[in-house]
Tab-separated table of C-alpha atoms and ligand atoms in Angstrom:
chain	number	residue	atom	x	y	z
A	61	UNK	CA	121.032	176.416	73.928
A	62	UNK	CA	123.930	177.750	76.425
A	63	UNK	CA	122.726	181.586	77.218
A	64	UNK	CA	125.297	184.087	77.890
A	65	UNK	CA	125.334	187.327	79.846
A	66	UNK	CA	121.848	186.501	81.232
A	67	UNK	CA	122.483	188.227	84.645
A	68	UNK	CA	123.227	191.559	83.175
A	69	UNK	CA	119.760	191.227	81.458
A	70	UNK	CA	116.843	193.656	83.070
A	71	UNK	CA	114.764	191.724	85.213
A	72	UNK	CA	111.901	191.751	82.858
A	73	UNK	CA	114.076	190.788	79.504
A	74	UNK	CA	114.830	187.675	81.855
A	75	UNK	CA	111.082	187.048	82.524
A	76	UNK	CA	110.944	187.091	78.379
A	77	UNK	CA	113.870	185.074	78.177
A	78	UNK	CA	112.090	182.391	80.407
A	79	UNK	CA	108.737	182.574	79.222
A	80	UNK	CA	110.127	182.272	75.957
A	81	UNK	CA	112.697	179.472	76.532
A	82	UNK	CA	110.795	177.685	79.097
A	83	UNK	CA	107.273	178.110	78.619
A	84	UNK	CA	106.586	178.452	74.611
A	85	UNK	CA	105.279	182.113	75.894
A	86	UNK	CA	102.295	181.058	77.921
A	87	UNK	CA	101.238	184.250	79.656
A	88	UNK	CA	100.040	182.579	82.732
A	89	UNK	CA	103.425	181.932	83.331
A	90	UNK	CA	104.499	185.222	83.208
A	91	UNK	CA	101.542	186.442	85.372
A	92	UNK	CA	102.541	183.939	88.346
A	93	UNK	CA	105.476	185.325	88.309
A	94	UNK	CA	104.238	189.398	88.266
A	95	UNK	CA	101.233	188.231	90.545
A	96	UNK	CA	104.460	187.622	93.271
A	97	UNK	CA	105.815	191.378	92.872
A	98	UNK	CA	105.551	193.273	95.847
A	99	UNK	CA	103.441	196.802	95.088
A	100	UNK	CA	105.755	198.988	96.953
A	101	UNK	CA	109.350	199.157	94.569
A	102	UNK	CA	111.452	199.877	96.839
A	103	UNK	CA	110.567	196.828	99.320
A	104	UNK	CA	110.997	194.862	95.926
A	105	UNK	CA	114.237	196.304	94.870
A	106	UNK	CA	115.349	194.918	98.439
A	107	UNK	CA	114.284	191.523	97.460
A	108	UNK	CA	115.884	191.642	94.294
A	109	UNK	CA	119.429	192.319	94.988
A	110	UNK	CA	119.627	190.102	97.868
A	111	UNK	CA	120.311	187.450	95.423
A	112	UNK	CA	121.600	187.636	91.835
A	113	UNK	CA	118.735	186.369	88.966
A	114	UNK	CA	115.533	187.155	91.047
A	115	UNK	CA	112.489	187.211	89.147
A	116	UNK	CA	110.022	187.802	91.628
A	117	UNK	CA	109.158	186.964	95.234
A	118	UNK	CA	108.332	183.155	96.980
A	119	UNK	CA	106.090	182.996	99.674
A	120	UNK	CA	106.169	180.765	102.786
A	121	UNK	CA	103.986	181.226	105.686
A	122	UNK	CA	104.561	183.050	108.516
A	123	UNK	CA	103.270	182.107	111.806
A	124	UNK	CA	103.663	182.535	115.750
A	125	UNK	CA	103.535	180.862	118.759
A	126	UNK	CA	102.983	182.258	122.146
A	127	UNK	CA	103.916	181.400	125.740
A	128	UNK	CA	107.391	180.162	125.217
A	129	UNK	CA	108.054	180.600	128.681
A	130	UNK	CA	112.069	180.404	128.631
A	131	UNK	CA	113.988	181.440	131.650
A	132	UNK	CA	111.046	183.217	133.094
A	133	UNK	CA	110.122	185.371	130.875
A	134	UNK	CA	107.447	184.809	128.083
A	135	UNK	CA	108.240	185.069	124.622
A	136	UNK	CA	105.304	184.720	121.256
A	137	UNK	CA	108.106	183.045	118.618
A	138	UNK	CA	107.960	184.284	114.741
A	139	UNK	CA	108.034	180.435	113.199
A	140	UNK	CA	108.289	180.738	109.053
A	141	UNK	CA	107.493	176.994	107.400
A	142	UNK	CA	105.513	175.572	104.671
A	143	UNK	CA	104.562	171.775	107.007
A	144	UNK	CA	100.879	172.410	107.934
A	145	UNK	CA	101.597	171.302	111.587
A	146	UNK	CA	105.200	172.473	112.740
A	147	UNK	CA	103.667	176.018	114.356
A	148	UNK	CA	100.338	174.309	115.590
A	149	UNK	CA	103.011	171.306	117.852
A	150	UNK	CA	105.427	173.850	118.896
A	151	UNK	CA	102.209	175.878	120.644
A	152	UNK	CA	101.385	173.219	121.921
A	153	UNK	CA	104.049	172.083	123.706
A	154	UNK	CA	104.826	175.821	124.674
A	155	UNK	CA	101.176	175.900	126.559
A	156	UNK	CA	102.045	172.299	128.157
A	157	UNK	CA	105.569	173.421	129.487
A	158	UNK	CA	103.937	177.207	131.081
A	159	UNK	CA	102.107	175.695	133.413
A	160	UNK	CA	104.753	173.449	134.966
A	161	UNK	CA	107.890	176.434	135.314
A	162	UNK	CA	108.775	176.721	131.376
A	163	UNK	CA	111.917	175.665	130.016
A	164	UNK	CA	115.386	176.493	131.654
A	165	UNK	CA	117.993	177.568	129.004
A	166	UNK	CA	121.546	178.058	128.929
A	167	UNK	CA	124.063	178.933	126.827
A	168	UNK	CA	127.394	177.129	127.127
A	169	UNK	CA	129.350	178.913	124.979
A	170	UNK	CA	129.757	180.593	122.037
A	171	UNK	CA	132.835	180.125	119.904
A	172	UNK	CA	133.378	179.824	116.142
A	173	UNK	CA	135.903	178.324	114.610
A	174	UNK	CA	138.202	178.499	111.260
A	175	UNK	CA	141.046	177.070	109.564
A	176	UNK	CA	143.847	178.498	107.309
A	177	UNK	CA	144.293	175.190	105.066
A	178	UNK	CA	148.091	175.016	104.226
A	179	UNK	CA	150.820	172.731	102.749
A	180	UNK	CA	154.495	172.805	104.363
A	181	UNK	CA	157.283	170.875	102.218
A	182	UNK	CA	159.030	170.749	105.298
A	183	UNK	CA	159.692	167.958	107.627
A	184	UNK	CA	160.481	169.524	111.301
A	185	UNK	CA	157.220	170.242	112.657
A	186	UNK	CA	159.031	171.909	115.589
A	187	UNK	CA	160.545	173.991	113.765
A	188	UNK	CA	157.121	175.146	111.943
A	189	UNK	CA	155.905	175.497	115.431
A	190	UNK	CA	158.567	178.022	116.612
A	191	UNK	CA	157.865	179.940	113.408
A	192	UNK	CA	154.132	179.874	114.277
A	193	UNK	CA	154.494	181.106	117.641
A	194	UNK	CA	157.591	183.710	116.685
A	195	UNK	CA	154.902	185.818	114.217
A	196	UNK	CA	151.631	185.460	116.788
A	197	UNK	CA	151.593	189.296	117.947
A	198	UNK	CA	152.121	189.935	113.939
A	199	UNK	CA	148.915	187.844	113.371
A	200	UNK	CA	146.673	190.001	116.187
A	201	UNK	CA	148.813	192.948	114.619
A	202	UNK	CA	147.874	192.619	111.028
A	203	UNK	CA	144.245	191.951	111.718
A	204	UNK	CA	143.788	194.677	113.906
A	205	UNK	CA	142.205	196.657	111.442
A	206	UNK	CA	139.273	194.133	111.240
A	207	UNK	CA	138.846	192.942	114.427
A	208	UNK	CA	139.224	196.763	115.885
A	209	UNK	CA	135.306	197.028	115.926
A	210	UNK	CA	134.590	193.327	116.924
A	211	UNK	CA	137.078	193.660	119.656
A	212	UNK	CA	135.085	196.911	121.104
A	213	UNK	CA	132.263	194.508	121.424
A	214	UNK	CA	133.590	191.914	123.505
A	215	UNK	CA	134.979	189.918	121.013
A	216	UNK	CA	137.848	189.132	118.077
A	217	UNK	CA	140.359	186.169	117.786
A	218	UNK	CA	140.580	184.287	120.488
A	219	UNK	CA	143.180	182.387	119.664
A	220	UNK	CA	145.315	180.765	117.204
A	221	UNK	CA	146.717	177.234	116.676
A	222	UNK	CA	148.900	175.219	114.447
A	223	UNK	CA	147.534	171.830	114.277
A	224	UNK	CA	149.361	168.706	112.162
A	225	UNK	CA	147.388	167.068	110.025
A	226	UNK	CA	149.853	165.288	108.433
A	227	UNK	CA	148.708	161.641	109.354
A	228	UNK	CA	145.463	162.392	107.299
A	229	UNK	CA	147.274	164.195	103.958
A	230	UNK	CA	150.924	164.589	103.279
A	231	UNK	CA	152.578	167.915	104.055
A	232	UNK	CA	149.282	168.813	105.476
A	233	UNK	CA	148.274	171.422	108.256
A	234	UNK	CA	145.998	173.704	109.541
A	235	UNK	CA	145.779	176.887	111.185
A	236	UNK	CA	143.007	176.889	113.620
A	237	UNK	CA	141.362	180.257	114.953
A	238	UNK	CA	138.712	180.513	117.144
A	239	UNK	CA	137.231	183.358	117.060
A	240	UNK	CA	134.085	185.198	119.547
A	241	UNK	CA	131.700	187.240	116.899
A	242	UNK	CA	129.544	188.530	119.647
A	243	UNK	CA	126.098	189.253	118.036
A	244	UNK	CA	126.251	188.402	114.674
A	245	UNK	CA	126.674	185.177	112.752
A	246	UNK	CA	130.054	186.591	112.154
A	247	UNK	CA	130.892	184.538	108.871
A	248	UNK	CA	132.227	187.240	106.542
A	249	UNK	CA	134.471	188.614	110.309
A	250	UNK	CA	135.986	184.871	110.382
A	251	UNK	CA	136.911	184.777	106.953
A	252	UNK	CA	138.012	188.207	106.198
A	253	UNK	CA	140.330	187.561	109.492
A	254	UNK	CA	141.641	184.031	108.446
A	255	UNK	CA	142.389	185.669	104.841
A	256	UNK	CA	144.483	187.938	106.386
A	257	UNK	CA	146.312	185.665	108.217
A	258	UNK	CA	147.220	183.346	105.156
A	259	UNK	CA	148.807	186.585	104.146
A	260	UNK	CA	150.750	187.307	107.119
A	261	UNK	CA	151.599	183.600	107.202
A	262	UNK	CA	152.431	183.355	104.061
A	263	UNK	CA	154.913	186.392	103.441
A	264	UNK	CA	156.389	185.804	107.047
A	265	UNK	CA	157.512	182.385	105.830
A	266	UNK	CA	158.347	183.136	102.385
A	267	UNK	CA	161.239	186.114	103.874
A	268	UNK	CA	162.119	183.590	106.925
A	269	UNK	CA	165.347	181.712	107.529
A	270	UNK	CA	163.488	179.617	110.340
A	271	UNK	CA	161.917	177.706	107.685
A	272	UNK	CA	163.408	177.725	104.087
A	273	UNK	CA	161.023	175.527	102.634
A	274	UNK	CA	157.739	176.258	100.948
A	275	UNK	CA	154.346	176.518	102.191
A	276	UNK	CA	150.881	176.797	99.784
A	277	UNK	CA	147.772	177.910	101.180
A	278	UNK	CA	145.324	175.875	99.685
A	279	UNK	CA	142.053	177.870	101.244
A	280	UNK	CA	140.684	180.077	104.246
A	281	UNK	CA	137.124	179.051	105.222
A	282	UNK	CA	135.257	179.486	108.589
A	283	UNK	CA	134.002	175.905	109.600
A	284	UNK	CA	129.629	175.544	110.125
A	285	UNK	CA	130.576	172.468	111.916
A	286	UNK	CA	130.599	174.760	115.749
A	287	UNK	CA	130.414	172.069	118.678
A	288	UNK	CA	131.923	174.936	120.809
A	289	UNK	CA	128.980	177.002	120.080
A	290	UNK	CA	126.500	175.376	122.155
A	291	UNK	CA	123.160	175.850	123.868
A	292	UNK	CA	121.323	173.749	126.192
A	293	UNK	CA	117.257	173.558	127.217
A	294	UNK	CA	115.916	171.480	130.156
A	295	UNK	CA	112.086	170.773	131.442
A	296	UNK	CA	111.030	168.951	133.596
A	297	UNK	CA	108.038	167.988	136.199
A	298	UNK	CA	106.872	165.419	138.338
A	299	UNK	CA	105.646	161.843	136.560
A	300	UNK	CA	102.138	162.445	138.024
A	301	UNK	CA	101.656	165.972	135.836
A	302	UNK	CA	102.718	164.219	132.842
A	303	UNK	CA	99.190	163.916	132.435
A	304	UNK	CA	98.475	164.421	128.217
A	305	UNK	CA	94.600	164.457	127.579
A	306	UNK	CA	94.031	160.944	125.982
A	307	UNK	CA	93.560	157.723	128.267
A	308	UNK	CA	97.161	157.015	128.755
A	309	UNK	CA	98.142	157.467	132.405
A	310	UNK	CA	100.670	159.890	133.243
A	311	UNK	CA	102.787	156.960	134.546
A	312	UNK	CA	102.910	155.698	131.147
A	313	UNK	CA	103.370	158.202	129.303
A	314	UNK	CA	106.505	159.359	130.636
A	315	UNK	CA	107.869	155.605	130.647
A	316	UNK	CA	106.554	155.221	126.981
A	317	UNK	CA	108.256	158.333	125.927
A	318	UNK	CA	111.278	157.986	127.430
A	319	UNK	CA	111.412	154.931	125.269
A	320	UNK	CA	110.654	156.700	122.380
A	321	UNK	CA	113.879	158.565	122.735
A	322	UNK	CA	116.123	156.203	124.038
A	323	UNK	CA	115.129	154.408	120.609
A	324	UNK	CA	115.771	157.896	118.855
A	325	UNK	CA	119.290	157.633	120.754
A	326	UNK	CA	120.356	153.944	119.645
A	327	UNK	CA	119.004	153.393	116.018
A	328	UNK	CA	120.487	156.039	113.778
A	329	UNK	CA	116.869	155.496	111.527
A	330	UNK	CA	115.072	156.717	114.244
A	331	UNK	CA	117.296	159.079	114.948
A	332	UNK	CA	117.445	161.075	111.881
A	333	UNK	CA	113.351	161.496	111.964
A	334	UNK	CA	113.566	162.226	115.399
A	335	UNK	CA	116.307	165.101	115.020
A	336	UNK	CA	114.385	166.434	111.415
A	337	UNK	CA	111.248	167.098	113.600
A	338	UNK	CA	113.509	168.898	116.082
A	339	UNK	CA	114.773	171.137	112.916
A	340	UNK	CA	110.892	171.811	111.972
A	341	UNK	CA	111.092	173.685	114.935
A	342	UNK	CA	114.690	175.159	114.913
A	343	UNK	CA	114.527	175.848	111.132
A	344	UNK	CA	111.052	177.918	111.406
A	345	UNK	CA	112.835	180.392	113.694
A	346	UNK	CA	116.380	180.760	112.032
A	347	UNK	CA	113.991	181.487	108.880
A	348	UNK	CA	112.185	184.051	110.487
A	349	UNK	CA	115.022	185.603	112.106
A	350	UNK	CA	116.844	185.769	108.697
A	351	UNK	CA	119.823	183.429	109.986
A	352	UNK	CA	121.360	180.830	107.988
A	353	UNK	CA	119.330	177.482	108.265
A	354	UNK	CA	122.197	174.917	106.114
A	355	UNK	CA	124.774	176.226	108.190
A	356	UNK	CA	122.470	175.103	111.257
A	357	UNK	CA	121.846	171.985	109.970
A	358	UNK	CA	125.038	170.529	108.761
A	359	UNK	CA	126.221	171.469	111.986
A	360	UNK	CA	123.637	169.993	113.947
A	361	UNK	CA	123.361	166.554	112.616
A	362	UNK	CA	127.455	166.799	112.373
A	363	UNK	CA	126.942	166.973	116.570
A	364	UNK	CA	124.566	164.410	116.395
A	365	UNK	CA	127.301	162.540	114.748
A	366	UNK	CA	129.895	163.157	117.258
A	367	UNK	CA	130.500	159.772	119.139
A	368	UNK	CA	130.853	158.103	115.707
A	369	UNK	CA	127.069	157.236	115.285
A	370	UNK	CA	124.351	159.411	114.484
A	371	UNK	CA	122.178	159.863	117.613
A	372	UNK	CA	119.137	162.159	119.262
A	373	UNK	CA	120.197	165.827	119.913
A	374	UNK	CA	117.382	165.438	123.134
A	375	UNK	CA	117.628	163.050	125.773
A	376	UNK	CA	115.178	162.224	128.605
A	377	UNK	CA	115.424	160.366	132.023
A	378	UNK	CA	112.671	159.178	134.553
A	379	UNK	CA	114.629	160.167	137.948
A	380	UNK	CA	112.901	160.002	141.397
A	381	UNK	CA	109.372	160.667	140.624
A	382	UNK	CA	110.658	163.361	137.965
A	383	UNK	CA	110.630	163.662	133.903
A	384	UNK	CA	113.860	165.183	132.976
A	385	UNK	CA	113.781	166.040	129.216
A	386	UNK	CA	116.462	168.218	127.191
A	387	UNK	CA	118.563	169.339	124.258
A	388	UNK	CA	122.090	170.125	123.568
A	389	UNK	CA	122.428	171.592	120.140
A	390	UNK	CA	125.023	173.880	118.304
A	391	UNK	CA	123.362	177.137	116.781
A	392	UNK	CA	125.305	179.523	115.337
A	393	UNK	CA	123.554	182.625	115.230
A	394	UNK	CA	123.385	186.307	114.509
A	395	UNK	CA	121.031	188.804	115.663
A	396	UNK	CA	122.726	191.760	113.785
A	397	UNK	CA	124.466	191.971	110.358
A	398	UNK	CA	123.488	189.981	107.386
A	399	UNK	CA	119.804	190.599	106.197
A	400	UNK	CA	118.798	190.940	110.062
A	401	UNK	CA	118.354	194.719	109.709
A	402	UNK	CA	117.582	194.556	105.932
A	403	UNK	CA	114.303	191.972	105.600
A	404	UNK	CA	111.586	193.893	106.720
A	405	UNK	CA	109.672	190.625	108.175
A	406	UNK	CA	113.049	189.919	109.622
A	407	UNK	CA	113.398	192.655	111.540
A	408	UNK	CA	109.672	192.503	112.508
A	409	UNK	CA	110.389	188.437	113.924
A	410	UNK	CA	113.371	190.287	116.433
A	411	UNK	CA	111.005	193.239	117.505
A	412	UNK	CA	108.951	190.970	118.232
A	413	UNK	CA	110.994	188.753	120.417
A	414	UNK	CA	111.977	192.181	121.958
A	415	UNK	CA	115.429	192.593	119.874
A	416	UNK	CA	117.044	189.373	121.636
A	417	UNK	CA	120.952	189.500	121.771
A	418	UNK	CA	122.545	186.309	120.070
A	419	UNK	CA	122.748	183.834	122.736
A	420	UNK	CA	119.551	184.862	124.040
A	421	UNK	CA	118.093	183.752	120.360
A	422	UNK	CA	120.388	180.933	120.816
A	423	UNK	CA	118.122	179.636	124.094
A	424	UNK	CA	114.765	180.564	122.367
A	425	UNK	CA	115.297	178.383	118.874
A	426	UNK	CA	117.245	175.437	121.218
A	427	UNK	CA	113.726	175.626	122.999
A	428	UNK	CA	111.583	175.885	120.089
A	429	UNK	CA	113.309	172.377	118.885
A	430	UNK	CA	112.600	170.683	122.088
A	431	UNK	CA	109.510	171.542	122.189
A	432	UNK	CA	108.852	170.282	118.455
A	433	UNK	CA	110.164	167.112	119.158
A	434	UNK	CA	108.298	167.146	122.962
A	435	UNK	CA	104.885	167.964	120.699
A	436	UNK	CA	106.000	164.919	117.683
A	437	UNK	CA	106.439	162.286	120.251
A	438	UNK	CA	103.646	162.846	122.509
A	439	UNK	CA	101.642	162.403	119.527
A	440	UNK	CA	103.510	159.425	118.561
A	441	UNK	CA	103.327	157.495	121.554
A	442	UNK	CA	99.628	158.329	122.397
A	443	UNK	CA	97.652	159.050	119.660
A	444	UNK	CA	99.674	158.420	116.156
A	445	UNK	CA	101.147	161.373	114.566
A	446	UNK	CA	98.415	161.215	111.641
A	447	UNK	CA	95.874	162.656	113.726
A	448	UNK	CA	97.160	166.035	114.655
A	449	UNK	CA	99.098	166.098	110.913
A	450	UNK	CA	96.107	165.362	108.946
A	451	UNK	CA	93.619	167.378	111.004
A	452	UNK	CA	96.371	170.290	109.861
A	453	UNK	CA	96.710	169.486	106.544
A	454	UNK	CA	93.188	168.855	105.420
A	455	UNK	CA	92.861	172.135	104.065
A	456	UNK	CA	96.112	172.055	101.703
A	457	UNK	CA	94.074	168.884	100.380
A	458	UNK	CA	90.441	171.121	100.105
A	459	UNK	CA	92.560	173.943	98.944
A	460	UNK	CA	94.115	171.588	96.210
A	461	UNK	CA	90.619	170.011	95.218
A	462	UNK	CA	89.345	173.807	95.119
A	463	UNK	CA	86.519	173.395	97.529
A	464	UNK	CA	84.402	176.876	98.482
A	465	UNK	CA	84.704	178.322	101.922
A	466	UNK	CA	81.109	176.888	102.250
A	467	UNK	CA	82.397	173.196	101.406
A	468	UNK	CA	85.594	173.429	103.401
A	469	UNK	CA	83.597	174.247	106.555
A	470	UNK	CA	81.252	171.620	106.201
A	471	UNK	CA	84.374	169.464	105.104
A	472	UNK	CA	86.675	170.192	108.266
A	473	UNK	CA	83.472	170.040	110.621
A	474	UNK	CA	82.844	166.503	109.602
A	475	UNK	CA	86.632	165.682	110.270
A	476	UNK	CA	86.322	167.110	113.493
A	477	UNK	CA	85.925	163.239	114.906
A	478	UNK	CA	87.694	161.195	112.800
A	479	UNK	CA	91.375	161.207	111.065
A	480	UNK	CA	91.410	162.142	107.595
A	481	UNK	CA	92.723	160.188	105.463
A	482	UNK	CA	93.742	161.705	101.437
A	483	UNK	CA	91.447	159.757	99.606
A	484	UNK	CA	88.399	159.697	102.411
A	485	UNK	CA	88.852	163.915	101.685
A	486	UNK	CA	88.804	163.657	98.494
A	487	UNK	CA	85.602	161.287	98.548
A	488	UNK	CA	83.798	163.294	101.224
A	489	UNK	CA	84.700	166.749	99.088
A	490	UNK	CA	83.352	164.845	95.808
A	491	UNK	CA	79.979	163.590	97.551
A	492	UNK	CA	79.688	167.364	99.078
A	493	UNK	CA	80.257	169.023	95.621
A	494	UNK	CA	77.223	166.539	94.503
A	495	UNK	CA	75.006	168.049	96.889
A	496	UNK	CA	75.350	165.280	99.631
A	497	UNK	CA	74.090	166.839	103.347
A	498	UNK	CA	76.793	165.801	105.679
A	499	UNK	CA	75.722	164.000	109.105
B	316	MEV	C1	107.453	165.411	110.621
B	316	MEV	O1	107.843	166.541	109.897
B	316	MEV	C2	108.330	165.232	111.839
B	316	MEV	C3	108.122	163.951	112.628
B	316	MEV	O2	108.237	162.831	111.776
B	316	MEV	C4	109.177	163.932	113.709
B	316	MEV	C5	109.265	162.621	114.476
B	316	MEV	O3	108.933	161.567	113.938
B	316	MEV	O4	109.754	162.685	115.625
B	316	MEV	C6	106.736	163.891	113.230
């Protein structure tokens, strides 16, 4: 049955609603739920309004990694992620990468980008054009009032184009703004701004004799997709230090690997596992730092996308005795504004990384991805990736089981020198819980 006015409920006559409706009023139910509640009310009421229905809280793990040496300087990276291994590969690869100089990071730029969608019923683009650039000081003009602030920091509108799209819709076009947010993410700046302009657009045209005919503004939307917002991370060392701990020899290694991604380059299969262990990393840290991870994604795999087949955001090269590895990835990101000074574990992950400006966060997450996917296929081309995964998730399994802390040690001690596999745990667990002495 359809249920109306169910936001304007109380928060617990939803939680009756629920159990009610959902769970035939099982009261275990409605303790998970209570059991999530955070003791201190205000923190909670924080929580609660940051999105509209909340019941309670959701936990995810929140973990660091240390000696991310990026640039020279060493940073310990807040990582928040439910995959048992993500935080465990990334410190990894941070400890491997110290010794040999760190990673080098740089930002290559940082704009954003919107559009004013609009329909003309016109057919002289020129003359559209003309229009467009007669009422460009009115545009800066009219959006003064929001970009006053930005514009103190460094940025604003950087500029404003009319582009034909005709050849893709009828009668369509666009007005493109680019725009420099500084700091923040900068998504309710871009659109507040490109609302504005359909305005100014809009009632310019409607009282101009330039161009009589009509024009319909069909939406004003910042784009995610940010190609022009772009970081870079390089490492690199000579072959012979390549060396990785198993019986591989460093020759090999960096040969085999390089393989490995020039596979992740060519075959979009690869490609897309390749790039979604680079996210594990990349994702962990725009969590942590409260920044918006689908807006990171669909622009990332769009720029993996961007010669017309999907391809590896890293690339690596053997050149004169060296191992060149990097990424080039767009991250849009804000360190101030949205819930960046509202999440108390947000604000805790930026303290920690010593309050990093926007770009600089832009360099450390870039890094955090390489060194995901630097961690994922060292492990695949040595090892196997099941080792290191299943050594890591082996307690999700004993946890699931519900083994005692005295079984789990035992449990994870015998594992020590062999892979575990799900149902070798499960039998090991089952012979421990009947009294079995382990060898
Ligand atoms: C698992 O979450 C990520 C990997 O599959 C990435 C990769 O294959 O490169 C290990």
């Amino acid at each position: 049955m359809k249920v109306s006015g169910f936001s304007k409920l109380s928060k617990t006559a939803k939680i009756e609603w629920l159990i009610d409706n959902h769970f035939g009023g099982y009261e275990k139910a409605r303790e998970t739920l209570i059991n999530y509640w955070h003791s201190d009310e205000k923190l909670q009421q924080i929580h609660d309004e940051f999105i509209e229905n909340t019941l309670t809280n959701f936990y995810v793990p929140f973990g660091i990694a240390p000696n991310f040496l990026i640039n020279g300087k060493n940073y310990t990276v807040p990582m928040v992620i439910e995959e048992s291994s993500v935080v465990a590969a990334a410190a990894k690869s941070a400890n491997f990468w110290f010794d040999k100089g760190g990673f080098k990071a740089t930002v290559k730029n940082t704009i954003k980008i919107g559009h004013v969608h609009f329909t003309w019923d016109g057919d002289r683009f020129d003359l559209l054009q003309k229009f467009i650039i007669s009422i460009n000081q009115k545009f800066y003009a009219e959006t003064h009032s929001i970009t006053a602030n930005m514009q103190k920091r460094g940025g604003g509108i950087v500029s404003i184009d009319l582009l034909d799209k005709t050849h893709d819709i009828p009668n369509y076009y666009q007005l493109e703004v680019k725009f420099e947010t500084c700091d923040s993410m900068g998504a309710n700046f871009i659109n507040s701004c490109l609302e504005k302009l359909a305005e100014v657009l809009k009632s310019e045209i409607d009282s101009s004799s330039l161009v009589p005919d009509q024009i319909e503004v069909v939406m004003c939307i910042l784009s995610n997709y940010t190609p022009e917002c772009l970081v870079r991370v390089d490492v690199s060392c000579p072959i012979e230090e390549m060396v990785e701990g198993t019986d591989i020899t460093a020759q090999k290694f960096a040969e085999r690997f390089t393989l490995a991604v020039q596979i992740a380059e060519t075959q979009p299969y690869r490609a897309v596992t390749h790039n979604k262990g680079i996210m594990n990393g990349i994702d962990s840290v725009i969590l942590a730092t409260g920044n918006d991870f689908r807006a990171v994604e669909a622009s990332a795999h769009a720029y993996a996308s961007r010669n017309g087949k999907y391809s590896s955001l890293t690339h690596a090269q053997i050149e004169d005795g060296m191992f060149n590895f990097n990424i080039e990835v767009p991250l849009a990101l804000g360190t101030v504004g949205g819930i960046t000074g509202l999440h108390p574990m947000v604000k805790f992950s930026h303290q920690l990384m010593g309050n990093p400006s926007a770009e600089e966060l832009m360099m450390i997450t870039a890094t955090v991805g390489l060194a995901q996917n630097f961690s994922a296929l060292r492990s695949l081309t040595t090892t196997g990736i099941q080792q290191g995964h299943m050594k890591m998730h082996l307690l999700n399994i004993l946890n699931q089981l519900e083994a005692t802390e005295d079984e789990k040690k035992v449990i994870v001690r015998y594992f020590t020198k062999n892979t575990p596999h799900h149902a070798e745990v499960v039998d090991v667990f089952r012979r421990v819980r009947g009294g079995e002495v382990l060898k």
